[in-house]
PDB file of C-alpha atoms in Angstrom:
ATOM      1  CA  MET D1425       4.902 -27.462 -16.583  1.00 61.00           C
ATOM      2  CA  THR D1426       2.351 -27.106 -13.928  1.00 69.00           C
ATOM      3  CA  PRO D1427      -0.070 -24.127 -13.901  1.00 68.00           C
ATOM      4  CA  VAL D1428       1.562 -23.028 -10.672  1.00 66.00           C
ATOM      5  CA  GLN D1429       5.158 -23.093 -12.631  1.00 75.00           C
ATOM      6  CA  GLN D1430       3.546 -21.101 -15.340  1.00 80.00           C
ATOM      7  CA  PHE D1431       2.414 -18.537 -12.898  1.00 79.00           C
ATOM      8  CA  GLN D1432       5.488 -18.179 -11.129  1.00 79.00           C
ATOM      9  CA  ARG D1433       7.229 -17.645 -14.751  1.00 85.00           C
ATOM     10  CA  TYR D1434       4.799 -14.813 -15.518  1.00 84.00           C
ATOM     11  CA  VAL D1435       5.520 -13.127 -12.364  1.00 81.00           C
ATOM     12  CA  TRP D1436       9.287 -13.708 -12.804  1.00 85.00           C
ATOM     13  CA  LEU D1437       9.094 -11.827 -16.139  1.00 89.00           C
ATOM     14  CA  VAL D1438       7.097  -9.091 -14.894  1.00 84.00           C
ATOM     15  CA  ASP D1439       9.432  -8.469 -11.937  1.00 82.00           C
ATOM     16  CA  THR D1440      12.695  -8.931 -14.387  1.00 86.00           C
ATOM     17  CA  LEU D1441      11.153  -6.295 -16.537  1.00 86.00           C
ATOM     18  CA  TYR D1442      10.094  -4.182 -14.000  1.00 80.00           C
ATOM     19  CA  SER D1443      13.160  -4.019 -11.957  1.00 79.00           C
ATOM     20  CA  CYS D1444      15.810  -4.018 -14.705  1.00 83.00           C
ATOM     21  CA  GLY D1445      14.305  -1.810 -17.481  1.00 79.00           C
ATOM     22  CA  PRO D1446      14.242  -2.514 -21.116  1.00 91.00           C
ATOM     23  CA  LEU D1447      15.867  -5.815 -22.173  1.00 94.00           C
ATOM     24  CA  THR D1448      16.403  -7.784 -25.367  1.00 95.00           C
ATOM     25  CA  LYS D1449      14.925 -11.156 -25.614  1.00 94.00           C
ATOM     26  CA  GLU D1450      18.607 -12.331 -25.221  1.00 94.00           C
ATOM     27  CA  GLU D1451      19.225 -10.401 -21.995  1.00 94.00           C
ATOM     28  CA  ILE D1452      16.021 -11.900 -20.555  1.00 94.00           C
ATOM     29  CA  ASP D1453      17.152 -15.474 -21.556  1.00 93.00           C
ATOM     30  CA  ARG D1454      20.360 -15.137 -19.742  1.00 93.00           C
ATOM     31  CA  LYS D1455      18.510 -13.946 -16.465  1.00 91.00           C
ATOM     32  CA  TRP D1456      16.033 -16.712 -16.802  1.00 92.00           C
ATOM     33  CA  MET D1457      19.377 -19.348 -17.415  1.00 90.00           C
ATOM     34  CA  ASN D1458      20.762 -18.136 -14.229  1.00 86.00           C
ATOM     35  CA  ASN D1459      17.555 -18.391 -12.213  1.00 81.00           C
ATOM     36  CA  ARG D1460      17.404 -21.541 -10.335  1.00 72.00           C
ATOM     37  CA  THR D1461      14.187 -21.211  -8.297  1.00 73.00           C
ATOM     38  CA  VAL D1462      11.378 -20.640 -11.349  1.00 79.00           C
ATOM     39  CA  ASN D1463      13.565 -22.285 -13.931  1.00 79.00           C
ATOM     40  CA  ASN D1464      13.233 -25.604 -12.389  1.00 75.00           C
ATOM     41  CA  ASP D1465      14.236 -27.388 -15.753  1.00 79.00           C
ATOM     42  CA  LYS D1466      17.248 -25.381 -15.978  1.00 82.00           C
ATOM     43  CA  THR D1467      16.551 -24.412 -19.626  1.00 87.00           C
ATOM     44  CA  ALA D1468      18.615 -22.070 -21.500  1.00 89.00           C
ATOM     45  CA  SER D1469      16.085 -19.895 -22.723  1.00 91.00           C
ATOM     46  CA  ILE D1470      12.289 -19.172 -23.093  1.00 92.00           C
ATOM     47  CA  PRO D1471      11.058 -20.770 -26.314  1.00 92.00           C
ATOM     48  CA  GLU D1472       9.830 -18.146 -28.523  1.00 93.00           C
ATOM     49  CA  ARG D1473       6.728 -18.984 -28.886  1.00 93.00           C
ATOM     50  CA  THR D1474       6.088 -19.303 -25.084  1.00 92.00           C
ATOM     51  CA  PHE D1475       7.643 -16.185 -24.533  1.00 93.00           C
ATOM     52  CA  HIS D1476       5.099 -14.332 -26.457  1.00 93.00           C
ATOM     53  CA  ARG D1477       2.267 -16.450 -25.165  1.00 92.00           C
ATOM     54  CA  ASP D1478       3.714 -15.335 -21.645  1.00 91.00           C
ATOM     55  CA  LEU D1479       3.284 -11.590 -22.651  1.00 92.00           C
ATOM     56  CA  ARG D1480      -0.346 -12.346 -23.816  1.00 91.00           C
ATOM     57  CA  ALA D1481      -1.014 -13.927 -20.454  1.00 87.00           C
ATOM     58  CA  ILE D1482       0.519 -11.265 -18.515  1.00 85.00           C
ATOM     59  CA  GLU D1483      -1.771  -8.679 -20.237  1.00 86.00           C
ATOM     60  CA  SER D1484      -4.673 -10.580 -19.729  1.00 83.00           C
ATOM     61  CA  ILE D1485      -3.950 -11.493 -15.824  1.00 77.00           C
ATOM     62  CA  PHE D1486      -2.150  -8.396 -14.643  1.00 75.00           C
ATOM     63  CA  ASP D1487      -3.575  -5.803 -16.905  1.00 78.00           C
ATOM     64  CA  VAL D1488       0.243  -5.154 -17.966  1.00 81.00           C
ATOM     65  CA  GLU D1489       1.384  -4.230 -21.295  1.00 86.00           C
ATOM     66  CA  VAL D1490       4.689  -5.229 -22.429  1.00 89.00           C
ATOM     67  CA  ARG D1491       5.943  -3.814 -25.909  1.00 92.00           C
ATOM     68  CA  CYS D1492       8.830  -4.301 -28.171  1.00 93.00           C
ATOM     69  CA  ASN D1493      10.666  -1.172 -29.197  1.00 93.00           C
ATOM     70  CA  ARG D1494      11.530  -2.414 -32.658  1.00 92.00           C
ATOM     71  CA  SER D1495      14.477   0.062 -33.075  1.00 93.00           C
ATOM     72  CA  THR D1496      16.310  -1.426 -30.145  1.00 94.00           C
ATOM     73  CA  ASN D1497      14.753  -4.964 -29.883  1.00 94.00           C
ATOM     74  CA  GLN D1498      14.151  -4.325 -26.154  1.00 95.00           C
ATOM     75  CA  TYR D1499      11.021  -5.539 -24.357  1.00 94.00           C
ATOM     76  CA  SER D1500       9.696  -3.049 -21.835  1.00 91.00           C
ATOM     77  CA  ILE D1501       6.507  -2.494 -19.374  1.00 87.00           C
ATOM     78  CA  THR D1502       4.535   0.349 -21.223  1.00 85.00           C
ATOM     79  CA  THR D1503       1.863   0.362 -18.463  1.00 76.00           C
ATOM     80  CA  ASN D1504       2.429   3.053 -15.724  1.00 70.00           C
ATOM     81  CA  LEU D1505       2.812   1.049 -12.289  1.00 62.00           C
ATOM     82  CA  GLN D1506       3.265   4.353 -10.553  1.00 57.00           C
ATOM     83  CA  ASN D1507      -0.279   5.258 -11.021  1.00 55.00           C
ATOM     84  CA  ALA D1508      -1.668   2.039 -10.633  1.00 58.00           C
ATOM     85  CA  SER D1509      -1.224   1.280  -6.881  1.00 63.00           C
ATOM     86  CA  PHE D1510      -3.090  -2.279  -6.856  1.00 62.00           C
ATOM     87  CA  ARG D1511      -1.355  -3.673 -10.058  1.00 62.00           C
ATOM     88  CA  LYS D1512       2.085  -2.374  -8.533  1.00 65.00           C
ATOM     89  CA  TRP D1513       1.346  -3.974  -5.119  1.00 66.00           C
ATOM     90  CA  VAL D1514       0.200  -7.260  -6.556  1.00 64.00           C
ATOM     91  CA  ILE D1515       3.208  -7.580  -8.849  1.00 64.00           C
ATOM     92  CA  GLU D1516       5.618  -6.473  -5.928  1.00 65.00           C
ATOM     93  CA  THR D1517       3.969  -9.041  -3.632  1.00 65.00           C
ATOM     94  CA  MET D1518       4.263 -11.882  -5.738  1.00 62.00           C
ATOM     95  CA  ALA D1519       7.747 -10.814  -6.720  1.00 62.00           C
ATOM     96  CA  MET D1520       8.658 -10.987  -3.146  1.00 63.00           C
ATOM     97  CA  SER D1521       7.344 -14.517  -2.975  1.00 61.00           C
ATOM     98  CA  ASN D1522       9.611 -15.351  -5.762  1.00 60.00           C
ATOM     99  CA  PHE D1523      12.342 -13.711  -4.118  1.00 61.00           C
ATOM    100  CA  VAL D1524      11.964 -15.342  -0.518  1.00 60.00           C
ATOM    101  CA  ALA D1525      11.803 -18.626  -2.248  1.00 60.00           C
ATOM    102  CA  GLU D1526      15.147 -17.858  -3.952  1.00 61.00           C
ATOM    103  CA  CYS D1527      16.510 -17.107  -0.413  1.00 60.00           C
ATOM    104  CA  LYS D1528      15.440 -20.197   1.152  1.00 62.00           C
ATOM    105  CA  ASP D1529      19.106 -21.130   2.530  1.00 66.00           C
ATOM    106  CA  ILE D1530      19.422 -17.504   4.166  1.00 64.00           C
ATOM    107  CA  SER D1531      15.689 -17.071   5.509  1.00 63.00           C
ATOM    108  CA  LYS D1532      16.784 -16.517   8.938  1.00 71.00           C
ATOM    109  CA  GLN D1533      18.514 -13.636   7.699  1.00 71.00           C
ATOM    110  CA  ILE D1534      15.609 -12.107   5.970  1.00 67.00           C
ATOM    111  CA  LEU D1535      13.173 -10.425   8.557  1.00 67.00           C
ATOM    112  CA  ILE D1536       9.545  -9.384   7.257  1.00 68.00           C
ATOM    113  CA  GLU D1537       6.917  -7.590   9.260  1.00 70.00           C
ATOM    114  CA  ASP D1538       4.191  -9.434  10.418  1.00 72.00           C
ATOM    115  CA  MET D1539       0.490  -8.374  10.127  1.00 68.00           C
ATOM    116  CA  PRO D1540      -2.228  -8.836  12.555  1.00 68.00           C
ATOM    117  CA  SER D1541      -4.711 -11.757  12.056  1.00 66.00           C
ATOM    118  CA  GLY D1542      -7.449 -11.111   9.647  1.00 75.00           C
ATOM    119  CA  VAL D1543      -5.664 -11.741   6.382  1.00 78.00           C
ATOM    120  CA  CYS D1544      -7.423 -14.814   5.822  1.00 81.00           C
ATOM    121  CA  TYR D1545     -10.601 -12.754   5.507  1.00 87.00           C
ATOM    122  CA  LEU D1546      -9.194 -10.858   2.167  1.00 86.00           C
ATOM    123  CA  THR D1547     -10.393 -13.903  -0.160  1.00 82.00           C
ATOM    124  CA  PRO D1548     -13.913 -13.994   0.946  1.00 89.00           C
ATOM    125  CA  ILE D1549     -14.226 -10.234   1.068  1.00 91.00           C
ATOM    126  CA  VAL D1550     -12.634  -9.729  -2.529  1.00 87.00           C
ATOM    127  CA  LYS D1551     -14.956 -12.628  -3.896  1.00 89.00           C
ATOM    128  CA  ALA D1552     -17.999 -10.786  -2.576  1.00 92.00           C
ATOM    129  CA  MET D1553     -17.013  -7.555  -4.026  1.00 93.00           C
ATOM    130  CA  LYS D1554     -16.769  -9.230  -7.322  1.00 90.00           C
ATOM    131  CA  ILE D1555     -19.907 -10.945  -7.526  1.00 93.00           C
ATOM    132  CA  ARG D1556     -21.662  -8.249  -5.454  1.00 95.00           C
ATOM    133  CA  ARG D1557     -22.892 -10.290  -2.529  1.00 96.00           C
ATOM    134  CA  SER D1558     -23.227  -9.028   0.914  1.00 97.00           C
ATOM    135  CA  LEU D1559     -21.475 -10.593   4.059  1.00 96.00           C
ATOM    136  CA  ILE D1560     -22.403 -11.395   7.661  1.00 96.00           C
ATOM    137  CA  VAL D1561     -19.401 -10.477   9.765  1.00 95.00           C
ATOM    138  CA  SER D1562     -18.900 -10.979  13.583  1.00 94.00           C
ATOM    139  CA  TYR D1563     -17.242  -7.812  14.588  1.00 94.00           C
ATOM    140  CA  GLN D1564     -15.128  -7.060  18.246  1.00 91.00           C
ATOM    141  CA  SER D1565     -14.793  -3.205  18.325  1.00 88.00           C
ATOM    142  CA  TYR D1566     -12.203  -1.676  20.692  1.00 85.00           C
ATOM    143  CA  PHE D1567     -15.225   0.412  22.070  1.00 83.00           C
ATOM    144  CA  ALA D1568     -17.599  -2.335  22.901  1.00 84.00           C
ATOM    145  CA  ALA D1569     -17.596  -4.913  25.437  1.00 83.00           C
ATOM    146  CA  GLU D1570     -18.952  -7.697  23.190  1.00 87.00           C
ATOM    147  CA  SER D1571     -18.843  -8.451  19.713  1.00 88.00           C
ATOM    148  CA  SER D1572     -21.583  -7.981  17.442  1.00 91.00           C
ATOM    149  CA  GLN D1573     -22.832  -9.494  14.228  1.00 94.00           C
ATOM    150  CA  PHE D1574     -24.336  -7.546  11.290  1.00 95.00           C
ATOM    151  CA  GLU D1575     -24.424  -7.413   7.320  1.00 96.00           C
ATOM    152  CA  ILE D1576     -21.957  -5.293   5.250  1.00 96.00           C
ATOM    153  CA  GLU D1577     -21.773  -4.590   1.824  1.00 97.00           C
ATOM    154  CA  PRO D1578     -17.767  -4.108   0.754  1.00 96.00           C
ATOM    155  CA  TYR D1579     -16.996  -1.150  -1.272  1.00 96.00           C
ATOM    156  CA  CYS D1580     -13.253  -1.501  -1.120  1.00 94.00           C
ATOM    157  CA  LEU D1581      -9.956  -2.794   0.810  1.00 92.00           C
ATOM    158  CA  LYS D1582      -7.513  -0.466   2.186  1.00 92.00           C
ATOM    159  CA  SER D1583      -4.093  -1.578   3.875  1.00 89.00           C
ATOM    160  CA  PHE D1584      -2.589   0.992   6.420  1.00 91.00           C
ATOM    161  CA  LYS D1585      -0.228   0.685   9.067  1.00 89.00           C
ATOM    162  CA  ARG D1586       0.182  -3.391   8.718  1.00 85.00           C
ATOM    163  CA  ARG D1587      -3.287  -3.992   8.927  1.00 90.00           C
ATOM    164  CA  TRP D1588      -6.447  -4.385   6.525  1.00 91.00           C
ATOM    165  CA  TYR D1589      -9.610  -2.481   6.494  1.00 94.00           C
ATOM    166  CA  VAL D1590     -12.552  -2.857   4.500  1.00 95.00           C
ATOM    167  CA  LEU D1591     -15.010   0.401   3.778  1.00 96.00           C
ATOM    168  CA  ALA D1592     -18.588  -0.956   3.859  1.00 96.00           C
ATOM    169  CA  LYS D1593     -22.064  -0.011   4.155  1.00 96.00           C
ATOM    170  CA  THR D1594     -23.419  -1.727   7.060  1.00 94.00           C
ATOM    171  CA  SER D1595     -26.709  -2.797   8.581  1.00 91.00           C
ATOM    172  CA  LYS D1596     -25.886  -0.931  11.728  1.00 87.00           C
ATOM    173  CA  HIS D1597     -25.338   2.488  10.516  1.00 86.00           C
ATOM    174  CA  ASP D1598     -26.637   4.816   7.656  1.00 85.00           C
ATOM    175  CA  ASP D1599     -23.050   6.072   6.382  1.00 89.00           C
ATOM    176  CA  LEU D1600     -20.077   3.993   5.075  1.00 94.00           C
ATOM    177  CA  ARG D1601     -17.951   2.752   7.887  1.00 94.00           C
ATOM    178  CA  VAL D1602     -14.278   1.374   8.059  1.00 95.00           C
ATOM    179  CA  LEU D1603     -13.848  -2.273   9.547  1.00 95.00           C
ATOM    180  CA  ALA D1604     -10.592  -3.817  10.724  1.00 94.00           C
ATOM    181  CA  LEU D1605     -10.083  -7.217   9.539  1.00 93.00           C
ATOM    182  CA  ASP D1606      -8.012  -8.242  12.417  1.00 91.00           C
ATOM    183  CA  ARG D1607     -11.186  -7.631  14.704  1.00 93.00           C
ATOM    184  CA  MET D1608     -13.618  -9.922  12.675  1.00 93.00           C
ATOM    185  CA  ALA D1609     -14.001 -13.297  14.143  1.00 90.00           C
ATOM    186  CA  ASN D1610     -16.292 -14.494  11.298  1.00 90.00           C
ATOM    187  CA  VAL D1611     -17.199 -13.841   7.557  1.00 93.00           C
ATOM    188  CA  GLU D1612     -20.041 -15.268   5.699  1.00 94.00           C
ATOM    189  CA  MET D1613     -21.413 -14.712   2.084  1.00 94.00           C
ATOM    190  CA  THR D1614     -25.078 -14.222   1.717  1.00 96.00           C
ATOM    191  CA  ASP D1615     -27.266 -14.836  -1.285  1.00 95.00           C
ATOM    192  CA  CYS D1616     -28.205 -10.678  -1.146  1.00 96.00           C
ATOM    193  CA  PRO D1617     -27.069  -8.708  -4.047  1.00 96.00           C
ATOM    194  CA  TYR D1618     -26.003  -5.115  -3.680  1.00 96.00           C
ATOM    195  CA  SER D1619     -24.898  -2.429  -5.810  1.00 95.00           C
ATOM    196  CA  ILE D1620     -22.262   0.593  -5.621  1.00 95.00           C
ATOM    197  CA  PRO D1621     -23.043   3.956  -6.891  1.00 93.00           C
ATOM    198  CA  ARG D1622     -21.546   4.267 -10.444  1.00 92.00           C
ATOM    199  CA  ASN D1623     -19.577   7.476  -9.414  1.00 94.00           C
ATOM    200  CA  PHE D1624     -18.103   5.835  -6.366  1.00 94.00           C
ATOM    201  CA  ASP D1625     -14.036   6.295  -6.439  1.00 93.00           C
ATOM    202  CA  ALA D1626     -12.151   4.842  -3.580  1.00 92.00           C
ATOM    203  CA  GLU D1627      -9.019   6.426  -4.331  1.00 90.00           C
ATOM    204  CA  LYS D1628     -10.971   9.741  -4.270  1.00 93.00           C
ATOM    205  CA  TYR D1629     -12.840   8.631  -1.071  1.00 94.00           C
ATOM    206  CA  PHE D1630     -10.011   8.395   1.060  1.00 95.00           C
ATOM    207  CA  ARG D1631      -8.104  11.359  -1.103  1.00 94.00           C
ATOM    208  CA  ASP D1632      -8.088  13.869   1.569  1.00 95.00           C
ATOM    209  CA  PHE D1633      -6.988  11.745   4.489  1.00 96.00           C
ATOM    210  CA  TYR D1634      -4.173  10.093   6.078  1.00 95.00           C
ATOM    211  CA  GLY D1635      -5.161   6.725   7.270  1.00 93.00           C
ATOM    212  CA  VAL D1636      -8.676   5.157   7.898  1.00 94.00           C
ATOM    213  CA  ILE D1637     -10.095   7.818  10.227  1.00 93.00           C
ATOM    214  CA  MET D1638     -12.232  10.358   8.434  1.00 91.00           C
ATOM    215  CA  ASN D1639     -13.769  12.707  11.204  1.00 89.00           C
ATOM    216  CA  GLU D1640     -12.160  16.135  10.236  1.00 93.00           C
ATOM    217  CA  LYS D1641     -12.476  18.297   7.163  1.00 94.00           C
ATOM    218  CA  PRO D1642      -9.064  18.500   4.995  1.00 96.00           C
ATOM    219  CA  GLU D1643      -7.313  21.808   5.325  1.00 96.00           C
ATOM    220  CA  LYS D1644      -3.767  23.173   4.192  1.00 97.00           C
ATOM    221  CA  VAL D1645      -1.218  21.952   6.824  1.00 97.00           C
ATOM    222  CA  ARG D1646       2.349  23.208   7.140  1.00 98.00           C
ATOM    223  CA  ILE D1647       5.046  21.491   8.865  1.00 98.00           C
ATOM    224  CA  TRP D1648       8.601  22.734   9.386  1.00 97.00           C
ATOM    225  CA  ALA D1649      11.146  19.894   9.297  1.00 97.00           C
ATOM    226  CA  THR D1650      14.750  19.440  10.258  1.00 94.00           C
ATOM    227  CA  SER D1651      17.339  18.968   7.099  1.00 92.00           C
ATOM    228  CA  PHE D1652      17.593  15.426   8.494  1.00 91.00           C
ATOM    229  CA  ARG D1653      14.170  14.784   8.727  1.00 94.00           C
ATOM    230  CA  ALA D1654      13.484  16.353   5.445  1.00 94.00           C
ATOM    231  CA  ASN D1655      15.148  13.650   3.648  1.00 93.00           C
ATOM    232  CA  TYR D1656      12.867  10.920   4.924  1.00 95.00           C
ATOM    233  CA  LEU D1657       9.786  13.009   4.193  1.00 96.00           C
ATOM    234  CA  ARG D1658      10.970  13.487   0.623  1.00 95.00           C
ATOM    235  CA  SER D1659      11.650   9.750   0.081  1.00 94.00           C
ATOM    236  CA  LEU D1660       8.153   8.806   1.728  1.00 93.00           C
ATOM    237  CA  PRO D1661       6.010  11.825   1.842  1.00 95.00           C
ATOM    238  CA  LEU D1662       3.149  12.116   4.726  1.00 95.00           C
ATOM    239  CA  HIS D1663       0.592  12.600   1.838  1.00 95.00           C
ATOM    240  CA  LYS D1664       0.216  12.534  -1.641  1.00 93.00           C
ATOM    241  CA  SER D1665      -0.661  16.287  -1.748  1.00 96.00           C
ATOM    242  CA  GLN D1666       2.888  16.990   0.011  1.00 97.00           C
ATOM    243  CA  LYS D1667       4.993  19.721  -1.425  1.00 97.00           C
ATOM    244  CA  GLU D1668       8.336  21.077  -0.379  1.00 97.00           C
ATOM    245  CA  VAL D1669       7.674  24.756  -0.451  1.00 97.00           C
ATOM    246  CA  GLU D1670      10.999  25.705   1.193  1.00 96.00           C
ATOM    247  CA  CYS D1671      14.556  24.477   1.748  1.00 95.00           C
ATOM    248  CA  VAL D1672      17.353  26.004   3.671  1.00 94.00           C
ATOM    249  CA  PRO D1673      20.456  24.026   3.658  1.00 90.00           C
ATOM    250  CA  GLU D1674      22.766  23.491   6.332  1.00 88.00           C
ATOM    251  CA  SER D1675      25.560  25.841   7.030  1.00 84.00           C
ATOM    252  CA  ALA D1676      28.185  23.213   7.578  1.00 79.00           C
ATOM    253  CA  PRO D1677      28.113  19.613   7.164  1.00 78.00           C
ATOM    254  CA  GLN D1678      26.038  17.618  10.158  1.00 75.00           C
ATOM    255  CA  THR D1679      25.202  20.832  12.056  1.00 76.00           C
ATOM    256  CA  ASN D1680      21.424  20.179  11.307  1.00 76.00           C
ATOM    257  CA  ASP D1681      20.990  23.934  10.991  1.00 86.00           C
ATOM    258  CA  GLY D1682      19.019  23.685   8.042  1.00 92.00           C
ATOM    259  CA  TYR D1683      15.408  23.015   7.548  1.00 95.00           C
ATOM    260  CA  SER D1684      12.411  22.711   5.080  1.00 97.00           C
ATOM    261  CA  ILE D1685       8.949  23.340   4.980  1.00 97.00           C
ATOM    262  CA  PHE D1686       6.117  21.239   3.467  1.00 98.00           C
ATOM    263  CA  GLU D1687       2.745  21.701   2.602  1.00 98.00           C
ATOM    264  CA  MET D1688      -0.224  19.331   2.178  1.00 97.00           C
ATOM    265  CA  LYS D1689      -4.053  19.552   2.044  1.00 97.00           C
ATOM    266  CA  VAL D1690      -5.125  16.603   4.392  1.00 97.00           C
ATOM    267  CA  ALA D1691      -7.446  16.283   7.162  1.00 97.00           C
ATOM    268  CA  PRO D1692      -6.047  16.363  10.597  1.00 96.00           C
ATOM    269  CA  THR D1693      -7.413  13.278  12.004  1.00 95.00           C
ATOM    270  CA  PHE D1694      -6.098  10.983  14.850  1.00 94.00           C
ATOM    271  CA  ASP D1695      -4.198   9.089  12.528  1.00 95.00           C
ATOM    272  CA  PHE D1696      -2.319  11.993  10.970  1.00 96.00           C
ATOM    273  CA  ILE D1697      -1.947  13.495  14.561  1.00 95.00           C
ATOM    274  CA  GLN D1698      -0.441  10.171  15.955  1.00 95.00           C
ATOM    275  CA  GLU D1699       2.109  10.069  12.931  1.00 96.00           C
ATOM    276  CA  LEU D1700       3.226  13.597  13.636  1.00 96.00           C
ATOM    277  CA  ARG D1701       3.714  12.596  17.265  1.00 95.00           C
ATOM    278  CA  SER D1702       6.147   9.881  16.186  1.00 94.00           C
ATOM    279  CA  LEU D1703       8.460  12.427  14.628  1.00 94.00           C
ATOM    280  CA  GLY D1704       8.798  14.208  17.959  1.00 93.00           C
ATOM    281  CA  ALA D1705      11.220  17.378  17.838  1.00 92.00           C
ATOM    282  CA  GLU D1706      12.262  16.949  14.203  1.00 95.00           C
ATOM    283  CA  VAL D1707       8.877  18.531  12.884  1.00 96.00           C
ATOM    284  CA  LYS D1708       6.902  21.222  14.003  1.00 97.00           C
ATOM    285  CA  VAL D1709       3.321  22.370  12.933  1.00 97.00           C
ATOM    286  CA  LEU D1710       3.312  25.906  11.411  1.00 97.00           C
ATOM    287  CA  ALA D1711      -0.751  25.656  10.480  1.00 97.00           C
ATOM    288  CA  PRO D1712      -3.315  25.340  11.138  1.00 97.00           C
ATOM    289  CA  GLN D1713      -3.007  26.806  14.937  1.00 96.00           C
ATOM    290  CA  ARG D1714      -5.327  24.404  16.360  1.00 95.00           C
ATOM    291  CA  LEU D1715      -3.271  21.381  15.178  1.00 96.00           C
ATOM    292  CA  ALA D1716       0.041  23.128  16.606  1.00 96.00           C
ATOM    293  CA  ASP D1717      -1.815  23.769  20.087  1.00 96.00           C
ATOM    294  CA  TRP D1718      -3.106  20.087  20.180  1.00 95.00           C
ATOM    295  CA  LEU D1719       0.524  18.989  19.832  1.00 95.00           C
ATOM    296  CA  ARG D1720       1.879  21.397  22.048  1.00 95.00           C
ATOM    297  CA  PHE D1721      -0.532  20.460  24.682  1.00 94.00           C
ATOM    298  CA  ASP D1722       0.063  16.693  24.149  1.00 93.00           C
ATOM    299  CA  ALA D1723       3.871  17.270  24.312  1.00 93.00           C
ATOM    300  CA  GLU D1724       3.391  19.353  27.766  1.00 94.00           C
ATOM    301  CA  ASN D1725       1.125  16.277  29.207  1.00 94.00           C
ATOM    302  CA  VAL D1726       3.926  13.847  28.193  1.00 92.00           C
ATOM    303  CA  VAL D1727       6.556  15.945  30.306  1.00 93.00           C
ATOM    304  CA  LYS D1728       4.395  15.922  33.144  1.00 93.00           C
ATOM    305  CA  MET D1729       3.754  12.339  32.951  1.00 93.00           C
ATOM    306  CA  TYR D1730       7.296  11.488  33.218  1.00 93.00           C
ATOM    307  CA  ASN D1731       8.136  14.193  35.856  1.00 92.00           C
ATOM    308  CA  ASN D1732       5.734  12.708  37.906  1.00 83.00           C
ATOM    309  CA  LYS D1733       7.749   9.891  39.476  1.00 68.00           C
TER     310      LYS D1733
END
């Protein structure tokens, strides 16, 4: 078996336990026997020694623990992936690759959103972050007529709205800046080492913001939402701090006269305002007043634009 096939088996095993829950070795073997993409040799089971070797490899590669409950003989993932967003993303991404491979015969019926160019720079940036070497990038900002070249020290990567961004210290600015990978024309690693402050926490750095713009201070935001829109906001919150503080059900089915009120602590930046705009009349900002005023003013300008034929 090639290293690639071994790795595919690791991913398959993690995805199977992640999606199906606790399973006995016999149940895992049955699923393995029915898999025709990763199980190229069509074996009836994973040999016992190979299986336990795979579990050790999974823990080493993915930092994911798989343990057996001796009372039920079931294997399950004991690592909390819900609180480990990076590991969860890596596993789900690789699992999706296996899934797509299984569906080659109906690939034209599976539509996946594309991401702008720039993904090719993920590898050199990640490598630079691992060995702590700065990068020289050619960057074309939307606010500049020409591209510029400067040195960056990458602190972290962040995905947002189908784009990848890097938070970095640059030779052009005194503070940390967020740069979009799709606006880079070239990335080259240097021999210059750099260090990141020990107390730097990427998740904490972005905690109070929606997106990648950070030019406002966080404050309590209250949002009214129709009962229909509230369903979506519950399943996909606008922000991690979002809480539903009031819920009034509909008086009758499909009357849509019910509503919910959500609260969150978030900076009302342009990114956040754009998201609120996309929800239209299904949401209304109750506080802070200046955010509500801005959205009302913007809505009035949209009406004027459409009225000026």
